[in-house]
Coordinates of C-alpha atoms in Angstrom, one line a residue:
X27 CA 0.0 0.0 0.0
X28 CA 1.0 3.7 -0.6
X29 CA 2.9 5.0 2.2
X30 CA 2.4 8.5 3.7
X31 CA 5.5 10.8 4.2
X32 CA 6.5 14.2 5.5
X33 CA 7.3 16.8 3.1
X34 CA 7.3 20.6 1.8
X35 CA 5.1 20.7 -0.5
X36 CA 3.5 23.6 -3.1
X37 CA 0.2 23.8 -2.5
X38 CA -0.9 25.9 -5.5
X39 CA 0.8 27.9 -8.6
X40 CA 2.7 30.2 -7.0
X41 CA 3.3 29.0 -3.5
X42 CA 6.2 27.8 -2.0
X43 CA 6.6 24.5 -0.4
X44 CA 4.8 24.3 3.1
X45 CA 5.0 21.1 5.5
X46 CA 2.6 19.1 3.9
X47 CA 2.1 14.6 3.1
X48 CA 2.1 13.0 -0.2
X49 CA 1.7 9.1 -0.5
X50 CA 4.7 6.9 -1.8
X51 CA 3.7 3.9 -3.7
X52 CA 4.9 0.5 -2.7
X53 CA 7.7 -1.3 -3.2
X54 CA 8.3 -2.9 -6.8
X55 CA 10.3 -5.9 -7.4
X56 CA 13.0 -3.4 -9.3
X57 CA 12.4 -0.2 -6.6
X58 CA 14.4 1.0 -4.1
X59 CA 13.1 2.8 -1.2
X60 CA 15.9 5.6 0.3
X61 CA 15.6 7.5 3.2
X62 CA 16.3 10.9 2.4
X63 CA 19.2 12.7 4.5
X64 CA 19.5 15.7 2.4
X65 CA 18.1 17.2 -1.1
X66 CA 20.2 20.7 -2.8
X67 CA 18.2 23.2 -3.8
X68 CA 18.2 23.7 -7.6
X69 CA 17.2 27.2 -9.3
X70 CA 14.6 25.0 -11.4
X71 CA 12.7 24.5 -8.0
X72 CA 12.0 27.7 -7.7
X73 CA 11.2 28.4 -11.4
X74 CA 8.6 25.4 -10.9
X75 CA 7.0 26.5 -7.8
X76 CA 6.1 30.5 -8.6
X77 CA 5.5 29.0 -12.4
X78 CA 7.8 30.4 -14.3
X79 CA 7.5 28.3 -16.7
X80 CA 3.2 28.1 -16.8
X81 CA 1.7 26.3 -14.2
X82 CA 2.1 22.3 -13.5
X83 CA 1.0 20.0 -16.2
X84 CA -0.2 17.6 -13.6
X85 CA -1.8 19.6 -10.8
X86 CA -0.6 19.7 -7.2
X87 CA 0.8 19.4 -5.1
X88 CA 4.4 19.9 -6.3
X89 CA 7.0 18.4 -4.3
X90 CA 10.6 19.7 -5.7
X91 CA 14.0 18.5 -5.5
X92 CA 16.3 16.5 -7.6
X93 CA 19.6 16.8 -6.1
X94 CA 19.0 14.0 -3.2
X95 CA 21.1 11.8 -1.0
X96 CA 20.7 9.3 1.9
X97 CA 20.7 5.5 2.5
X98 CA 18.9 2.6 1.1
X99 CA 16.2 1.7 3.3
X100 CA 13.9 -1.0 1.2
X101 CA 15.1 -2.8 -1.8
X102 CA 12.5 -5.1 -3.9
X103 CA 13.0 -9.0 -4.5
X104 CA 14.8 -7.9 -7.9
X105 CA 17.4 -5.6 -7.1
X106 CA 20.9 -6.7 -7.5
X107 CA 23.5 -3.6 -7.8
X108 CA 22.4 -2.2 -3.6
X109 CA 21.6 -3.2 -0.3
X110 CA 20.4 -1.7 3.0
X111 CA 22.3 1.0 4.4
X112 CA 24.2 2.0 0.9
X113 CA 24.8 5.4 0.0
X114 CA 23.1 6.2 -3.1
X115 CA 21.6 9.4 -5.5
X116 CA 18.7 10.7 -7.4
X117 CA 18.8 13.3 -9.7
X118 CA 16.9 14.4 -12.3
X119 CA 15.0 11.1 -13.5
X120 CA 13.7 8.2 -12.2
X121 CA 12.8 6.4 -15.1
X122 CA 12.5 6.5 -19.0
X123 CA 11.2 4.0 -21.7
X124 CA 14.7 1.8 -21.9
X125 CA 13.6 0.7 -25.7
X126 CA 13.9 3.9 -27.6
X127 CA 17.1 4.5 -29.4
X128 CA 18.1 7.3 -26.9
X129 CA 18.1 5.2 -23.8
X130 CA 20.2 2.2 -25.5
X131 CA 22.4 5.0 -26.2
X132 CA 22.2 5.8 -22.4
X133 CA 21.1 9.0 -23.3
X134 CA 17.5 8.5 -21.3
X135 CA 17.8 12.4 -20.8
X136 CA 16.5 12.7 -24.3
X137 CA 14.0 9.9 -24.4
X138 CA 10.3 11.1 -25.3
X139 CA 8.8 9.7 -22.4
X140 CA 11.3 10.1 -19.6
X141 CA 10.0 10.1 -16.2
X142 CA 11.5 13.7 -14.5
X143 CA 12.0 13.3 -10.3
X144 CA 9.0 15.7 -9.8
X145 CA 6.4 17.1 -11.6
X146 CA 5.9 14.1 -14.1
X147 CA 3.8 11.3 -14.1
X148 CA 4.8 7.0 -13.1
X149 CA 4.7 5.6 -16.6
X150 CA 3.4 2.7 -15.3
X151 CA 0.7 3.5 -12.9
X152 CA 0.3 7.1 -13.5
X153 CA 0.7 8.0 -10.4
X154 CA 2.6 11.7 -9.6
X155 CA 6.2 12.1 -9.1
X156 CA 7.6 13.6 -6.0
X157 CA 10.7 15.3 -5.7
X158 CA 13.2 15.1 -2.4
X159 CA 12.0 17.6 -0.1
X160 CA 10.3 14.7 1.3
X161 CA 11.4 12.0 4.1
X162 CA 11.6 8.8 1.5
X163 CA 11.7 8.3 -2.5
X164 CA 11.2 5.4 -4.0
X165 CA 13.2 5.0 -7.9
X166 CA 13.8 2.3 -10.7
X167 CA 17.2 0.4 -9.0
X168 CA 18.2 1.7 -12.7
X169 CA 17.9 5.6 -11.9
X170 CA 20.0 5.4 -8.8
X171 CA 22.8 6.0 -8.2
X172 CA 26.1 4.6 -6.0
X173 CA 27.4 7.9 -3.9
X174 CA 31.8 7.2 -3.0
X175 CA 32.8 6.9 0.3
X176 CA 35.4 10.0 -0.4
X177 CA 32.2 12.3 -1.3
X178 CA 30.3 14.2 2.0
X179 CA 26.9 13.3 1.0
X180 CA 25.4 17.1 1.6
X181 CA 28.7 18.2 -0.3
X182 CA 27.6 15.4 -3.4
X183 CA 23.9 16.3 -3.5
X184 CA 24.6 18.9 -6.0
X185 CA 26.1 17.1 -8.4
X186 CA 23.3 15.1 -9.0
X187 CA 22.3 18.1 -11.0
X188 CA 24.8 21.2 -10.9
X189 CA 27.5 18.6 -11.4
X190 CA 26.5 16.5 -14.0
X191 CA 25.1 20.2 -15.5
X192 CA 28.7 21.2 -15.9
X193 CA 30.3 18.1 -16.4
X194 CA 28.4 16.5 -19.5
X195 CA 29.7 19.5 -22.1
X196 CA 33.0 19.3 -20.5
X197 CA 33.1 15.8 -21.5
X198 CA 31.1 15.9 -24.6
X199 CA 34.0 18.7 -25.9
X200 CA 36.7 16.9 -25.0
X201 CA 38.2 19.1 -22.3
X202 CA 41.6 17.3 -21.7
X203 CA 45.3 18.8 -20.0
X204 CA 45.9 21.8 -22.2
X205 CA 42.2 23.1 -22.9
X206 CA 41.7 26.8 -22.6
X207 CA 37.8 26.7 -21.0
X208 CA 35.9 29.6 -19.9
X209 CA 33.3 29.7 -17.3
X210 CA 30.4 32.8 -17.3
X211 CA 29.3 33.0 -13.9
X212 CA 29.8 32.1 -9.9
X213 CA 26.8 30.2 -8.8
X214 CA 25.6 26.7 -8.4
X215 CA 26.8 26.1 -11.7
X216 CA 29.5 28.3 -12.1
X217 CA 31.6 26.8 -9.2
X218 CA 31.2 23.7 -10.4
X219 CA 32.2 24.0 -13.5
X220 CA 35.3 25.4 -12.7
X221 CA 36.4 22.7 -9.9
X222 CA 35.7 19.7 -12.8
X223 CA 37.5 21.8 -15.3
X224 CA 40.4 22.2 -13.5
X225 CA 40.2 18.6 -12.1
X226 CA 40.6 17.7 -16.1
X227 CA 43.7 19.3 -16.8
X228 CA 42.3 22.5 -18.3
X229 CA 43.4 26.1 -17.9
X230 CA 40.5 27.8 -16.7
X231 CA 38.7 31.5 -16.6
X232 CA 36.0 33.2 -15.0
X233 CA 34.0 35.4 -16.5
X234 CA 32.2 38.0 -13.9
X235 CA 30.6 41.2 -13.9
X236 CA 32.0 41.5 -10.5
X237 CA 35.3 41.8 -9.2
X238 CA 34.1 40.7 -5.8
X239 CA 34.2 37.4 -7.6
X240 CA 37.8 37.4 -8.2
X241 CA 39.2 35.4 -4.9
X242 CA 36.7 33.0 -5.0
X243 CA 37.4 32.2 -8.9
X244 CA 41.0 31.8 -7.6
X245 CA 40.2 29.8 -4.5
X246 CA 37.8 27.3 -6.6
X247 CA 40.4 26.7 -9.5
X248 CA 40.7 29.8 -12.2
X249 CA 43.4 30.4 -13.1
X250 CA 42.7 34.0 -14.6
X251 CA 39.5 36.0 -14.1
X252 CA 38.2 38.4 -16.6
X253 CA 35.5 41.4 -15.8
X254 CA 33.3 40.7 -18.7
X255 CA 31.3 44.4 -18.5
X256 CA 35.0 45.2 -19.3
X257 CA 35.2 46.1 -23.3
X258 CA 39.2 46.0 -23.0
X259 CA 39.5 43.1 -20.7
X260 CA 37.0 40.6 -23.4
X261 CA 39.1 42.3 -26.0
X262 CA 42.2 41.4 -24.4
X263 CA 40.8 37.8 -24.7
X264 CA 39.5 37.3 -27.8
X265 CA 40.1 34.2 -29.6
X266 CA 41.5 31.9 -26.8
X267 CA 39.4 29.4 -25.8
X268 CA 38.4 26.0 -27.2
X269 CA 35.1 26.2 -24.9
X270 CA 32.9 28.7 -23.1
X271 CA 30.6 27.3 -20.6
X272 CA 27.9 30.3 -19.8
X273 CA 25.8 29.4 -16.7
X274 CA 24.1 32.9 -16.6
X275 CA 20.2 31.8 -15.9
X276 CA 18.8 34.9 -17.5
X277 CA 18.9 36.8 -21.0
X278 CA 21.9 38.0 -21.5
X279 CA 24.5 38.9 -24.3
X280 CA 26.2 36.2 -25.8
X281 CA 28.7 37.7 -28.4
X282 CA 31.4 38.9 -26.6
X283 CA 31.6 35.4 -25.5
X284 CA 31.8 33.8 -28.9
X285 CA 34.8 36.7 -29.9
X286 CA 36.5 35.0 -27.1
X287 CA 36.3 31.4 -28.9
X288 CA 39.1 30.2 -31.1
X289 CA 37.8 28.9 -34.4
X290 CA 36.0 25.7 -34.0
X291 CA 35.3 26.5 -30.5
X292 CA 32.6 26.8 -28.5
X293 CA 29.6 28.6 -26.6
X294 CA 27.8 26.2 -24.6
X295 CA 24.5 27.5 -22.5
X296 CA 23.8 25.3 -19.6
X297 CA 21.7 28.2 -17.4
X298 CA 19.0 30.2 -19.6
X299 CA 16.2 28.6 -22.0
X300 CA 14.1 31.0 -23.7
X301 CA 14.8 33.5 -26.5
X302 CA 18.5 35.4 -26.6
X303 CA 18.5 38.9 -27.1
X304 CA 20.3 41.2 -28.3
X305 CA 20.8 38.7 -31.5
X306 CA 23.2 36.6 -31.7
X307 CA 25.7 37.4 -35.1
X308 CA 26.2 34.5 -36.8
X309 CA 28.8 36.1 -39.1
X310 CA 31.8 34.2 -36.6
X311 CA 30.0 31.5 -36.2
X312 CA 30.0 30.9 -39.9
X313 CA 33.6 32.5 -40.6
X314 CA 35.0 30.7 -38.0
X315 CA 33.1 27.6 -38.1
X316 CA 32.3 28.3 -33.9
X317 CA 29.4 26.6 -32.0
X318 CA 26.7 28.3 -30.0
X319 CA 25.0 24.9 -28.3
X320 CA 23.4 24.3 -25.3
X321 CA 23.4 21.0 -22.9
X322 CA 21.3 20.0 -19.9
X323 CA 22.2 17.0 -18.0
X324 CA 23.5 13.9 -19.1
X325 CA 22.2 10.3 -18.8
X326 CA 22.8 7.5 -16.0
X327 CA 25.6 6.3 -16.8
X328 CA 27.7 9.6 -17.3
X329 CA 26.5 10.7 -14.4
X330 CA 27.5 7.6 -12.3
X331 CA 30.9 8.7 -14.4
X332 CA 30.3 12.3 -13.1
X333 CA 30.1 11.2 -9.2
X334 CA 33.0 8.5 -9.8
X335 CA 35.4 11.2 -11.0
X336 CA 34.3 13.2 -8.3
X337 CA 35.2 10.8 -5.4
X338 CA 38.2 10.0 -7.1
X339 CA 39.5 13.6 -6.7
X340 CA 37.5 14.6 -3.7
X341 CA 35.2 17.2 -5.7
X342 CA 32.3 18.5 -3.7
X343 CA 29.7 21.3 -4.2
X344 CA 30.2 24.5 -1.7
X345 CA 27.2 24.1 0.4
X346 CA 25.3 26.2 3.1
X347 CA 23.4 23.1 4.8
X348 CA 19.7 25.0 5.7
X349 CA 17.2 23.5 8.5
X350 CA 13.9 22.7 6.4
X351 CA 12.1 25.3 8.4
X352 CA 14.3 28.2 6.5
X353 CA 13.2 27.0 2.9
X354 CA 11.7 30.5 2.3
X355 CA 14.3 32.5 3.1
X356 CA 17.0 30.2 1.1
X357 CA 14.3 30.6 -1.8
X358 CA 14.5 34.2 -1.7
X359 CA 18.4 35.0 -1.4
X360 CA 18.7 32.4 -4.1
X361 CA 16.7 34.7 -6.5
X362 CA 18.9 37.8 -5.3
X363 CA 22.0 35.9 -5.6
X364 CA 22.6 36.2 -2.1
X365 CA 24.5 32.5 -2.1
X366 CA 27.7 31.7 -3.1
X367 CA 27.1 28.1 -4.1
X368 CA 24.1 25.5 -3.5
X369 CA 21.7 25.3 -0.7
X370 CA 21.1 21.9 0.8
X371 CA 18.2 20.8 3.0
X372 CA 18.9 19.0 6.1
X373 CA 16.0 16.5 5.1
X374 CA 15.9 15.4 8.7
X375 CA 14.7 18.3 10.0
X376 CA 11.3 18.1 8.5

């Protein structure tokens, strides 16, 4: 029988999460059941609660979260890869169709009828999805994910999506010892991107409006920063780097950025969907044969690649662990950028 669980729930378009229940569904023969220690807040959270982007498909309540970490609690009669008390991840999915060409390409990110953490519906029972502001989840043993022993689990909950975020175009355009990356922007997935750049072998930049950002940049792995309202600093820097990575979650100009590429490089958005303005001039892109692309997360197995590479150099997110009574206020210096890094909820204080 469906099991009822604590959680912060929004209640209506608009609202954020309150202490609320929502029912888990039983165990299947291929589910695991984790008990949730702690879930990072992700910008998209707040984008689906105050509906950003029109209001849920599927009605509410809306549970959020994706980043989330804890311990196996349950495991059905199938599952072979855990066992109780293992540390393991959700992110973004927590299940896909697994015939289409996409997911035997272990791409399920892409697959027409991928099942998202929250805010979807079970493709089998079509039941709602709930996200991991909640005590307990229950996933596909296929979706989850093994968390190393090296990793903090509040430090690894971000990567479950700010890390794999970041790392999937890093990987996908070959960043290797010797790339010249850029990074546009000192948030959630900013920070990342340059600690897994660096941990590659790359030479890394930040680009910031502010020059407040400059130490950080430094202490998180850049190894030049570069005011980008600056028309002679981006001019001192045109045509150096093999990939951009702009994390910027708003509209924004892009074409300084692409003067900065080398030819054949590239401009990779992984913060803002919607519409670009000013224009973009395609004139370099053409002359130069440059890339303007974008990249959201990757699939399973890159991002059990993602946390691997992570434990194996210690990589963490920058954190400020929150009590879940203080979700509101974390909410609203998130929107005025009043955070560093990531937010993580202490899930046990629900």
């Amino acid at each position: 029988m469906p099991t009822k669980v604590k959680c912060l729930a929004s209640l209506e378009a608009g609202k954020y999460p309150v202490p609320s229940t929502v029912a888990r569904r039983d165990l299947r023969s291929d589910d695991i059941e984790i008990k949730i220690l702690y879930c990072g807040i992700c910008h998209s959270d707040i984008h689906h609660v105050r509906s950003n982007w029109g209001p849920d498909g599927y009605g509410y309540p809306v549970v959020p979260g994706h980043e989330i970490v804890g311990k196996v609690f349950r495991v059905g009669l199938e599952v072979s890869k855990f066992k109780v008390g293992d540390s393991v991840g959700v992110g973004c999915m927590v299940d896909s169709c697994q015939t289409c060409a996409t997911c035997k390409n272990d791409r399920e990110q892409y697959c027409n009828s991928t099942t998202f953490t929250y805010g979807s519906l079970d493709r089998r029972d079509g039941s709602r999805t709930y996200g991991g502001y909640t005590e307990t989840i229950v996933v596909t043993e296929k979706f989850v994910l093994s968390i190393p022993e090296t990793l903090d689990l509040a430090g690894a909950a971000p990567l479950l999506c700010a890390g794999i975020t970041t790392y999937s175009p890093l990987r996908r355009w070959d960043t290797h010892p010797g790339s010249k990356v850029g990074v546009v922007g000192l948030g959630g997935l900013g920070h990342m991107a340059l600690k897994l750049a660096k941990a590659m072998g790359a030479d890394v930049t930040l680009f910031s409006r502010s020059q407040g950002k400059a130490e950080d940049a430094k202490r998180l792995g850049a190894d030049q920063f570069v005011i980008s309202s600056d028309p002679e600093q981006m001019k001192a820097v045109a045509g150096q780097f093999d990939l951009i990575i702009d994390t910027v979650p708003y509209n924004h100009d892009v074409n300084p950025y692409v003067k900065a590429l080398v030819p054949e490089g590239s401009l990779v958005l992984v913060g803002y969907f919607g519409p670009l303005e000013p224009t973009v001039n395609s004139a370099p892109l053409v002359l130069r044969s440059q890339n303007l692309a974008g990249s959201l997360i990757g699939g399973i197995k890159e991002t059990q690649e993602m946390l691997d590479f992570c434990g194996q150099h210690k990589i963490m997110s920058d954190i400020e662990v929150i009590n879940a009574r203080d979700l509101h206020s974390a909410y609203e210096r998130l929107v005025k950028g009043d955070v560093m890094q990531r937010f993580v909820i202490d899930i046990t204080t629900l």
